[in-house]
mmCIF file with all atom_site columns, C-alpha atoms in Angstrom:
data_model
loop_
_atom_site.group_PDB
_atom_site.id
_atom_site.type_symbol
_atom_site.label_atom_id
_atom_site.label_alt_id
_atom_site.label_comp_id
_atom_site.label_asym_id
_atom_site.label_entity_id
_atom_site.label_seq_id
_atom_site.pdbx_PDB_ins_code
_atom_site.Cartn_x
_atom_site.Cartn_y
_atom_site.Cartn_z
_atom_site.occupancy
_atom_site.B_iso_or_equiv
_atom_site.pdbx_formal_charge
_atom_site.auth_seq_id
_atom_site.auth_comp_id
_atom_site.auth_asym_id
_atom_site.auth_atom_id
_atom_site.pdbx_PDB_model_num
ATOM 1   C CA . UNK A 1 1   ? 15.284  -4.437  -22.766 1.00 0.00 ? 1   UNK A CA 1
ATOM 2   C CA . UNK A 1 2   ? 14.425  -7.860  -24.269 1.00 0.00 ? 2   UNK A CA 1
ATOM 3   C CA . UNK A 1 3   ? 17.873  -8.070  -25.903 1.00 0.00 ? 3   UNK A CA 1
ATOM 4   C CA . UNK A 1 4   ? 19.608  -6.889  -22.642 1.00 0.00 ? 4   UNK A CA 1
ATOM 5   C CA . UNK A 1 5   ? 17.670  -9.565  -20.741 1.00 0.00 ? 5   UNK A CA 1
ATOM 6   C CA . UNK A 1 6   ? 18.521  -12.334 -23.247 1.00 0.00 ? 6   UNK A CA 1
ATOM 7   C CA . UNK A 1 7   ? 22.270  -11.460 -23.006 1.00 0.00 ? 7   UNK A CA 1
ATOM 8   C CA . UNK A 1 8   ? 22.043  -11.652 -19.271 1.00 0.00 ? 8   UNK A CA 1
ATOM 9   C CA . UNK A 1 9   ? 20.144  -14.919 -19.378 1.00 0.00 ? 9   UNK A CA 1
ATOM 10  C CA . UNK A 1 10  ? 22.919  -16.476 -21.410 1.00 0.00 ? 10  UNK A CA 1
ATOM 11  C CA . UNK A 1 11  ? 25.472  -15.794 -18.742 1.00 0.00 ? 11  UNK A CA 1
ATOM 12  C CA . UNK A 1 12  ? 23.271  -16.370 -15.718 1.00 0.00 ? 12  UNK A CA 1
ATOM 13  C CA . UNK A 1 13  ? 23.195  -19.523 -13.764 1.00 0.00 ? 13  UNK A CA 1
ATOM 14  C CA . UNK A 1 14  ? 19.345  -20.452 -13.563 1.00 0.00 ? 14  UNK A CA 1
ATOM 15  C CA . UNK A 1 15  ? 19.805  -22.145 -10.200 1.00 0.00 ? 15  UNK A CA 1
ATOM 16  C CA . UNK A 1 16  ? 21.523  -19.086 -8.651  1.00 0.00 ? 16  UNK A CA 1
ATOM 17  C CA . UNK A 1 17  ? 18.713  -16.927 -10.158 1.00 0.00 ? 17  UNK A CA 1
ATOM 18  C CA . UNK A 1 18  ? 16.128  -19.244 -8.691  1.00 0.00 ? 18  UNK A CA 1
ATOM 19  C CA . UNK A 1 19  ? 17.785  -19.208 -5.349  1.00 0.00 ? 19  UNK A CA 1
ATOM 20  C CA . UNK A 1 20  ? 18.133  -15.366 -5.240  1.00 0.00 ? 20  UNK A CA 1
ATOM 21  C CA . UNK A 1 21  ? 14.404  -15.036 -6.483  1.00 0.00 ? 21  UNK A CA 1
ATOM 22  C CA . UNK A 1 22  ? 13.341  -17.375 -3.676  1.00 0.00 ? 22  UNK A CA 1
ATOM 23  C CA . UNK A 1 23  ? 15.284  -15.658 -0.942  1.00 0.00 ? 23  UNK A CA 1
ATOM 24  C CA . UNK A 1 24  ? 14.507  -12.089 -1.757  1.00 0.00 ? 24  UNK A CA 1
ATOM 25  C CA . UNK A 1 25  ? 11.151  -11.626 -3.614  1.00 0.00 ? 25  UNK A CA 1
ATOM 26  C CA . UNK A 1 26  ? 11.705  -9.800  -6.941  1.00 0.00 ? 26  UNK A CA 1
ATOM 27  C CA . UNK A 1 27  ? 15.502  -10.384 -6.997  1.00 0.00 ? 27  UNK A CA 1
ATOM 28  C CA . UNK A 1 28  ? 15.288  -12.693 -10.010 1.00 0.00 ? 28  UNK A CA 1
ATOM 29  C CA . UNK A 1 29  ? 13.470  -9.948  -12.088 1.00 0.00 ? 29  UNK A CA 1
ATOM 30  C CA . UNK A 1 30  ? 15.824  -7.289  -10.771 1.00 0.00 ? 30  UNK A CA 1
ATOM 31  C CA . UNK A 1 31  ? 18.750  -9.397  -11.909 1.00 0.00 ? 31  UNK A CA 1
ATOM 32  C CA . UNK A 1 32  ? 17.587  -9.351  -15.478 1.00 0.00 ? 32  UNK A CA 1
ATOM 33  C CA . UNK A 1 33  ? 16.971  -5.577  -15.423 1.00 0.00 ? 33  UNK A CA 1
ATOM 34  C CA . UNK A 1 34  ? 13.012  -5.840  -15.169 1.00 0.00 ? 34  UNK A CA 1
ATOM 35  C CA . UNK A 1 35  ? 13.023  -3.218  -12.693 1.00 0.00 ? 35  UNK A CA 1
ATOM 36  C CA . UNK A 1 36  ? 9.317   -2.360  -12.521 1.00 0.00 ? 36  UNK A CA 1
ATOM 37  C CA . UNK A 1 37  ? 8.283   -6.011  -11.969 1.00 0.00 ? 37  UNK A CA 1
ATOM 38  C CA . UNK A 1 38  ? 11.098  -6.648  -9.577  1.00 0.00 ? 38  UNK A CA 1
ATOM 39  C CA . UNK A 1 39  ? 10.240  -3.567  -7.468  1.00 0.00 ? 39  UNK A CA 1
ATOM 40  C CA . UNK A 1 40  ? 6.547   -4.532  -7.309  1.00 0.00 ? 40  UNK A CA 1
ATOM 41  C CA . UNK A 1 41  ? 7.389   -8.077  -6.153  1.00 0.00 ? 41  UNK A CA 1
ATOM 42  C CA . UNK A 1 42  ? 10.121  -6.611  -3.812  1.00 0.00 ? 42  UNK A CA 1
ATOM 43  C CA . UNK A 1 43  ? 7.586   -4.459  -1.910  1.00 0.00 ? 43  UNK A CA 1
ATOM 44  C CA . UNK A 1 44  ? 4.204   -6.129  -2.282  1.00 0.00 ? 44  UNK A CA 1
ATOM 45  C CA . UNK A 1 45  ? 5.020   -9.605  -1.255  1.00 0.00 ? 45  UNK A CA 1
ATOM 46  C CA . UNK A 1 46  ? 6.848   -8.827  1.928   1.00 0.00 ? 46  UNK A CA 1
ATOM 47  C CA . UNK A 1 47  ? 4.148   -6.144  2.762   1.00 0.00 ? 47  UNK A CA 1
ATOM 48  C CA . UNK A 1 48  ? 1.477   -8.956  2.213   1.00 0.00 ? 48  UNK A CA 1
ATOM 49  C CA . UNK A 1 49  ? 3.495   -11.290 4.469   1.00 0.00 ? 49  UNK A CA 1
ATOM 50  C CA . UNK A 1 50  ? 3.879   -8.509  7.104   1.00 0.00 ? 50  UNK A CA 1
ATOM 51  C CA . UNK A 1 51  ? -0.088  -8.070  6.979   1.00 0.00 ? 51  UNK A CA 1
ATOM 52  C CA . UNK A 1 52  ? -0.360  -11.801 7.483   1.00 0.00 ? 52  UNK A CA 1
ATOM 53  C CA . UNK A 1 53  ? 1.803   -11.610 10.528  1.00 0.00 ? 53  UNK A CA 1
ATOM 54  C CA . UNK A 1 54  ? -0.141  -8.381  11.988  1.00 0.00 ? 54  UNK A CA 1
ATOM 55  C CA . UNK A 1 55  ? -3.296  -10.371 11.634  1.00 0.00 ? 55  UNK A CA 1
ATOM 56  C CA . UNK A 1 56  ? -1.862  -13.051 14.110  1.00 0.00 ? 56  UNK A CA 1
ATOM 57  C CA . UNK A 1 57  ? -1.322  -15.559 11.386  1.00 0.00 ? 57  UNK A CA 1
ATOM 58  C CA . UNK A 1 58  ? 0.918   -18.536 12.087  1.00 0.00 ? 58  UNK A CA 1
ATOM 59  C CA . UNK A 1 59  ? 4.162   -19.540 10.409  1.00 0.00 ? 59  UNK A CA 1
ATOM 60  C CA . UNK A 1 60  ? 3.541   -23.263 10.410  1.00 0.00 ? 60  UNK A CA 1
ATOM 61  C CA . UNK A 1 61  ? 6.245   -25.846 11.382  1.00 0.00 ? 61  UNK A CA 1
ATOM 62  C CA . UNK A 1 62  ? 7.250   -28.736 9.135   1.00 0.00 ? 62  UNK A CA 1
ATOM 63  C CA . UNK A 1 63  ? 5.323   -31.419 10.770  1.00 0.00 ? 63  UNK A CA 1
ATOM 64  C CA . UNK A 1 64  ? 5.420   -34.416 8.397   1.00 0.00 ? 64  UNK A CA 1
ATOM 65  C CA . UNK A 1 65  ? 2.916   -36.152 10.656  1.00 0.00 ? 65  UNK A CA 1
ATOM 66  C CA . UNK A 1 66  ? 0.339   -33.662 9.750   1.00 0.00 ? 66  UNK A CA 1
ATOM 67  C CA . UNK A 1 67  ? 0.424   -33.333 5.887   1.00 0.00 ? 67  UNK A CA 1
ATOM 68  C CA . UNK A 1 68  ? -1.806  -30.168 5.627   1.00 0.00 ? 68  UNK A CA 1
ATOM 69  C CA . UNK A 1 69  ? 0.285   -28.429 8.238   1.00 0.00 ? 69  UNK A CA 1
ATOM 70  C CA . UNK A 1 70  ? 3.567   -29.450 6.314   1.00 0.00 ? 70  UNK A CA 1
ATOM 71  C CA . UNK A 1 71  ? 2.046   -28.071 3.075   1.00 0.00 ? 71  UNK A CA 1
ATOM 72  C CA . UNK A 1 72  ? 1.163   -24.796 4.829   1.00 0.00 ? 72  UNK A CA 1
ATOM 73  C CA . UNK A 1 73  ? 4.779   -24.747 6.111   1.00 0.00 ? 73  UNK A CA 1
ATOM 74  C CA . UNK A 1 74  ? 6.162   -25.054 2.675   1.00 0.00 ? 74  UNK A CA 1
ATOM 75  C CA . UNK A 1 75  ? 3.936   -22.265 1.441   1.00 0.00 ? 75  UNK A CA 1
ATOM 76  C CA . UNK A 1 76  ? 5.069   -20.025 4.288   1.00 0.00 ? 76  UNK A CA 1
ATOM 77  C CA . UNK A 1 77  ? 8.741   -20.663 3.667   1.00 0.00 ? 77  UNK A CA 1
ATOM 78  C CA . UNK A 1 78  ? 7.923   -19.845 -0.182  1.00 0.00 ? 78  UNK A CA 1
ATOM 79  C CA . UNK A 1 79  ? 8.637   -16.263 0.657   1.00 0.00 ? 79  UNK A CA 1
ATOM 80  C CA . UNK A 1 80  ? 12.416  -16.816 1.645   1.00 0.00 ? 80  UNK A CA 1
ATOM 81  C CA . UNK A 1 81  ? 14.182  -14.356 3.786   1.00 0.00 ? 81  UNK A CA 1
ATOM 82  C CA . UNK A 1 82  ? 11.113  -12.403 5.238   1.00 0.00 ? 82  UNK A CA 1
ATOM 83  C CA . UNK A 1 83  ? 9.996   -15.871 6.860   1.00 0.00 ? 83  UNK A CA 1
ATOM 84  C CA . UNK A 1 84  ? 13.376  -16.489 8.377   1.00 0.00 ? 84  UNK A CA 1
ATOM 85  C CA . UNK A 1 85  ? 13.487  -12.848 9.655   1.00 0.00 ? 85  UNK A CA 1
ATOM 86  C CA . UNK A 1 86  ? 9.877   -13.073 10.997  1.00 0.00 ? 86  UNK A CA 1
ATOM 87  C CA . UNK A 1 87  ? 10.765  -16.317 12.885  1.00 0.00 ? 87  UNK A CA 1
ATOM 88  C CA . UNK A 1 88  ? 14.189  -14.912 14.246  1.00 0.00 ? 88  UNK A CA 1
ATOM 89  C CA . UNK A 1 89  ? 12.106  -11.850 15.713  1.00 0.00 ? 89  UNK A CA 1
ATOM 90  C CA . UNK A 1 90  ? 9.610   -14.002 17.367  1.00 0.00 ? 90  UNK A CA 1
ATOM 91  C CA . UNK A 1 91  ? 6.732   -13.344 14.946  1.00 0.00 ? 91  UNK A CA 1
ATOM 92  C CA . UNK A 1 92  ? 4.422   -15.869 13.354  1.00 0.00 ? 92  UNK A CA 1
ATOM 93  C CA . UNK A 1 93  ? 3.492   -17.945 16.437  1.00 0.00 ? 93  UNK A CA 1
ATOM 94  C CA . UNK A 1 94  ? -0.148  -17.336 15.616  1.00 0.00 ? 94  UNK A CA 1
ATOM 95  C CA . UNK A 1 95  ? -2.971  -16.646 17.899  1.00 0.00 ? 95  UNK A CA 1
ATOM 96  C CA . UNK A 1 96  ? -5.706  -19.103 17.194  1.00 0.00 ? 96  UNK A CA 1
ATOM 97  C CA . UNK A 1 97  ? -8.297  -17.347 19.172  1.00 0.00 ? 97  UNK A CA 1
ATOM 98  C CA . UNK A 1 98  ? -7.797  -14.007 17.276  1.00 0.00 ? 98  UNK A CA 1
ATOM 99  C CA . UNK A 1 99  ? -10.705 -13.107 14.878  1.00 0.00 ? 99  UNK A CA 1
ATOM 100 C CA . UNK A 1 100 ? -8.224  -12.522 12.175  1.00 0.00 ? 100 UNK A CA 1
ATOM 101 C CA . UNK A 1 101 ? -6.075  -15.698 12.616  1.00 0.00 ? 101 UNK A CA 1
ATOM 102 C CA . UNK A 1 102 ? -7.439  -17.544 9.448   1.00 0.00 ? 102 UNK A CA 1
ATOM 103 C CA . UNK A 1 103 ? -7.007  -14.138 7.586   1.00 0.00 ? 103 UNK A CA 1
ATOM 104 C CA . UNK A 1 104 ? -3.540  -13.954 8.703   1.00 0.00 ? 104 UNK A CA 1
ATOM 105 C CA . UNK A 1 105 ? -2.847  -17.649 7.564   1.00 0.00 ? 105 UNK A CA 1
ATOM 106 C CA . UNK A 1 106 ? -4.376  -16.873 4.176   1.00 0.00 ? 106 UNK A CA 1
ATOM 107 C CA . UNK A 1 107 ? -2.113  -13.723 3.698   1.00 0.00 ? 107 UNK A CA 1
ATOM 108 C CA . UNK A 1 108 ? 1.043   -15.575 4.836   1.00 0.00 ? 108 UNK A CA 1
ATOM 109 C CA . UNK A 1 109 ? 0.450   -18.762 2.864   1.00 0.00 ? 109 UNK A CA 1
ATOM 110 C CA . UNK A 1 110 ? -0.685  -16.940 -0.404  1.00 0.00 ? 110 UNK A CA 1
ATOM 111 C CA . UNK A 1 111 ? 2.265   -14.631 -0.241  1.00 0.00 ? 111 UNK A CA 1
ATOM 112 C CA . UNK A 1 112 ? 4.631   -17.428 -0.086  1.00 0.00 ? 112 UNK A CA 1
ATOM 113 C CA . UNK A 1 113 ? 2.859   -19.325 -2.945  1.00 0.00 ? 113 UNK A CA 1
ATOM 114 C CA . UNK A 1 114 ? 2.768   -16.075 -5.082  1.00 0.00 ? 114 UNK A CA 1
ATOM 115 C CA . UNK A 1 115 ? 6.587   -15.823 -4.528  1.00 0.00 ? 115 UNK A CA 1
ATOM 116 C CA . UNK A 1 116 ? 6.992   -19.484 -5.891  1.00 0.00 ? 116 UNK A CA 1
ATOM 117 C CA . UNK A 1 117 ? 5.260   -18.301 -9.068  1.00 0.00 ? 117 UNK A CA 1
ATOM 118 C CA . UNK A 1 118 ? 7.504   -15.385 -9.220  1.00 0.00 ? 118 UNK A CA 1
ATOM 119 C CA . UNK A 1 119 ? 10.523  -17.699 -8.824  1.00 0.00 ? 119 UNK A CA 1
ATOM 120 C CA . UNK A 1 120 ? 9.382   -19.969 -11.707 1.00 0.00 ? 120 UNK A CA 1
ATOM 121 C CA . UNK A 1 121 ? 8.903   -16.811 -13.823 1.00 0.00 ? 121 UNK A CA 1
ATOM 122 C CA . UNK A 1 122 ? 12.425  -15.777 -13.103 1.00 0.00 ? 122 UNK A CA 1
ATOM 123 C CA . UNK A 1 123 ? 13.675  -19.219 -13.799 1.00 0.00 ? 123 UNK A CA 1
ATOM 124 C CA . UNK A 1 124 ? 11.960  -19.043 -17.319 1.00 0.00 ? 124 UNK A CA 1
ATOM 125 C CA . UNK A 1 125 ? 13.605  -15.833 -17.917 1.00 0.00 ? 125 UNK A CA 1
ATOM 126 C CA . UNK A 1 126 ? 16.926  -17.245 -16.996 1.00 0.00 ? 126 UNK A CA 1
ATOM 127 C CA . UNK A 1 127 ? 16.438  -20.112 -19.390 1.00 0.00 ? 127 UNK A CA 1
ATOM 128 C CA . UNK A 1 128 ? 15.570  -17.675 -22.155 1.00 0.00 ? 128 UNK A CA 1
ATOM 129 C CA . UNK A 1 129 ? 11.906  -18.819 -22.509 1.00 0.00 ? 129 UNK A CA 1
ATOM 130 C CA . UNK A 1 130 ? 10.503  -15.245 -21.721 1.00 0.00 ? 130 UNK A CA 1
ATOM 131 C CA . UNK B 2 1   ? -8.560  -4.445  11.789  1.00 0.00 ? 1   UNK B CA 1
ATOM 132 C CA . UNK B 2 2   ? -11.603 -6.609  11.913  1.00 0.00 ? 2   UNK B CA 1
ATOM 133 C CA . UNK B 2 3   ? -13.564 -5.665  8.841   1.00 0.00 ? 3   UNK B CA 1
ATOM 134 C CA . UNK B 2 4   ? -14.043 -8.605  6.743   1.00 0.00 ? 4   UNK B CA 1
ATOM 135 C CA . UNK B 2 5   ? -14.770 -6.455  3.695   1.00 0.00 ? 5   UNK B CA 1
ATOM 136 C CA . UNK B 2 6   ? -11.527 -4.441  4.171   1.00 0.00 ? 6   UNK B CA 1
ATOM 137 C CA . UNK B 2 7   ? -9.452  -7.555  4.476   1.00 0.00 ? 7   UNK B CA 1
ATOM 138 C CA . UNK B 2 8   ? -11.157 -8.932  1.317   1.00 0.00 ? 8   UNK B CA 1
ATOM 139 C CA . UNK B 2 9   ? -10.282 -5.797  -0.630  1.00 0.00 ? 9   UNK B CA 1
ATOM 140 C CA . UNK B 2 10  ? -6.793  -5.915  0.655   1.00 0.00 ? 10  UNK B CA 1
ATOM 141 C CA . UNK B 2 11  ? -6.155  -9.458  -0.102  1.00 0.00 ? 11  UNK B CA 1
ATOM 142 C CA . UNK B 2 12  ? -7.771  -9.045  -3.571  1.00 0.00 ? 12  UNK B CA 1
ATOM 143 C CA . UNK B 2 13  ? -5.661  -6.051  -4.320  1.00 0.00 ? 13  UNK B CA 1
ATOM 144 C CA . UNK B 2 14  ? -2.424  -7.809  -3.468  1.00 0.00 ? 14  UNK B CA 1
ATOM 145 C CA . UNK B 2 15  ? -3.201  -11.018 -5.340  1.00 0.00 ? 15  UNK B CA 1
ATOM 146 C CA . UNK B 2 16  ? -4.515  -9.011  -8.413  1.00 0.00 ? 16  UNK B CA 1
ATOM 147 C CA . UNK B 2 17  ? -1.449  -6.855  -8.458  1.00 0.00 ? 17  UNK B CA 1
ATOM 148 C CA . UNK B 2 18  ? 1.118   -9.778  -8.334  1.00 0.00 ? 18  UNK B CA 1
ATOM 149 C CA . UNK B 2 19  ? -0.876  -11.742 -10.989 1.00 0.00 ? 19  UNK B CA 1
ATOM 150 C CA . UNK B 2 20  ? -1.262  -8.681  -13.253 1.00 0.00 ? 20  UNK B CA 1
ATOM 151 C CA . UNK B 2 21  ? 2.493   -7.676  -13.073 1.00 0.00 ? 21  UNK B CA 1
ATOM 152 C CA . UNK B 2 22  ? 3.644   -11.293 -13.449 1.00 0.00 ? 22  UNK B CA 1
ATOM 153 C CA . UNK B 2 23  ? 1.445   -12.366 -16.402 1.00 0.00 ? 23  UNK B CA 1
ATOM 154 C CA . UNK B 2 24  ? 1.397   -9.058  -18.436 1.00 0.00 ? 24  UNK B CA 1
ATOM 155 C CA . UNK B 2 25  ? 4.335   -7.063  -19.665 1.00 0.00 ? 25  UNK B CA 1
ATOM 156 C CA . UNK B 2 26  ? 2.458   -3.883  -21.023 1.00 0.00 ? 26  UNK B CA 1
ATOM 157 C CA . UNK B 2 27  ? 1.480   -1.367  -18.383 1.00 0.00 ? 27  UNK B CA 1
ATOM 158 C CA . UNK B 2 28  ? -2.013  -0.804  -19.945 1.00 0.00 ? 28  UNK B CA 1
ATOM 159 C CA . UNK B 2 29  ? -2.565  -4.641  -20.192 1.00 0.00 ? 29  UNK B CA 1
ATOM 160 C CA . UNK B 2 30  ? -1.412  -5.011  -16.537 1.00 0.00 ? 30  UNK B CA 1
ATOM 161 C CA . UNK B 2 31  ? -3.895  -2.412  -15.534 1.00 0.00 ? 31  UNK B CA 1
ATOM 162 C CA . UNK B 2 32  ? -6.678  -4.147  -17.431 1.00 0.00 ? 32  UNK B CA 1
ATOM 163 C CA . UNK B 2 33  ? -6.056  -7.564  -16.230 1.00 0.00 ? 33  UNK B CA 1
ATOM 164 C CA . UNK B 2 34  ? -5.482  -6.349  -12.774 1.00 0.00 ? 34  UNK B CA 1
ATOM 165 C CA . UNK B 2 35  ? -8.655  -4.462  -12.657 1.00 0.00 ? 35  UNK B CA 1
ATOM 166 C CA . UNK B 2 36  ? -10.535 -7.547  -14.064 1.00 0.00 ? 36  UNK B CA 1
ATOM 167 C CA . UNK B 2 37  ? -9.036  -9.896  -11.496 1.00 0.00 ? 37  UNK B CA 1
ATOM 168 C CA . UNK B 2 38  ? -9.862  -7.517  -8.603  1.00 0.00 ? 38  UNK B CA 1
ATOM 169 C CA . UNK B 2 39  ? -13.430 -6.940  -9.857  1.00 0.00 ? 39  UNK B CA 1
ATOM 170 C CA . UNK B 2 40  ? -13.800 -10.777 -10.185 1.00 0.00 ? 40  UNK B CA 1
ATOM 171 C CA . UNK B 2 41  ? -12.513 -11.391 -6.715  1.00 0.00 ? 41  UNK B CA 1
ATOM 172 C CA . UNK B 2 42  ? -15.014 -8.886  -5.159  1.00 0.00 ? 42  UNK B CA 1
ATOM 173 C CA . UNK B 2 43  ? -17.990 -9.843  -7.411  1.00 0.00 ? 43  UNK B CA 1
ATOM 174 C CA . UNK B 2 44  ? -17.494 -13.648 -6.680  1.00 0.00 ? 44  UNK B CA 1
ATOM 175 C CA . UNK B 2 45  ? -17.106 -12.907 -3.006  1.00 0.00 ? 45  UNK B CA 1
ATOM 176 C CA . UNK B 2 46  ? -20.242 -11.020 -2.935  1.00 0.00 ? 46  UNK B CA 1
ATOM 177 C CA . UNK B 2 47  ? -22.180 -13.506 -4.899  1.00 0.00 ? 47  UNK B CA 1
ATOM 178 C CA . UNK B 2 48  ? -20.928 -16.478 -2.673  1.00 0.00 ? 48  UNK B CA 1
ATOM 179 C CA . UNK B 2 49  ? -21.742 -14.468 0.413   1.00 0.00 ? 49  UNK B CA 1
ATOM 180 C CA . UNK B 2 50  ? -25.351 -14.061 -0.706  1.00 0.00 ? 50  UNK B CA 1
ATOM 181 C CA . UNK B 2 51  ? -25.489 -17.812 -1.757  1.00 0.00 ? 51  UNK B CA 1
ATOM 182 C CA . UNK B 2 52  ? -24.366 -18.838 1.769   1.00 0.00 ? 52  UNK B CA 1
ATOM 183 C CA . UNK B 2 53  ? -27.023 -16.405 3.336   1.00 0.00 ? 53  UNK B CA 1
ATOM 184 C CA . UNK B 2 54  ? -29.755 -18.228 1.305   1.00 0.00 ? 54  UNK B CA 1
ATOM 185 C CA . UNK B 2 55  ? -28.314 -21.697 1.780   1.00 0.00 ? 55  UNK B CA 1
ATOM 186 C CA . UNK B 2 56  ? -26.318 -21.726 5.052   1.00 0.00 ? 56  UNK B CA 1
ATOM 187 C CA . UNK B 2 57  ? -23.881 -24.696 5.461   1.00 0.00 ? 57  UNK B CA 1
#
């Protein structure tokens, strides 16, 4: 499998791999034939994001006047397409008085940050480092 | 779903799963590392919980 991955990495554009991995969790690993890893990321990260939405978490807006909110927004968007879909469907407005609001935020933010790590890993594979 | 413990277990499970699969290649090592992370999450949460009980902020 490593040889096949190395062959694909030689022909793959790392920027394109990074973009795909960001937009669809696990896509970068699936691209290189790492099916198990890709499948786990593809399922687990959106599920985690969905739990965050179900717990009334908020997808934060990019408000540069509030640096912490902007950082949370950056983390939220780290998951890629699921965040766009959630927003388009009207989810992620957050309910600050819900008991689970902060839990929801933790799930949303951490799912996005974990996907960023997954993107970096896919990037490393594309460059032949792994 | 308002159980803090259940949410802690759920969160720990997902984070441990992603880290284990991301950082280890062998299935056996993934299981070991994931289990270690999961146990660490739970143990540290329980310890911190009791510390906060004794020394409330």
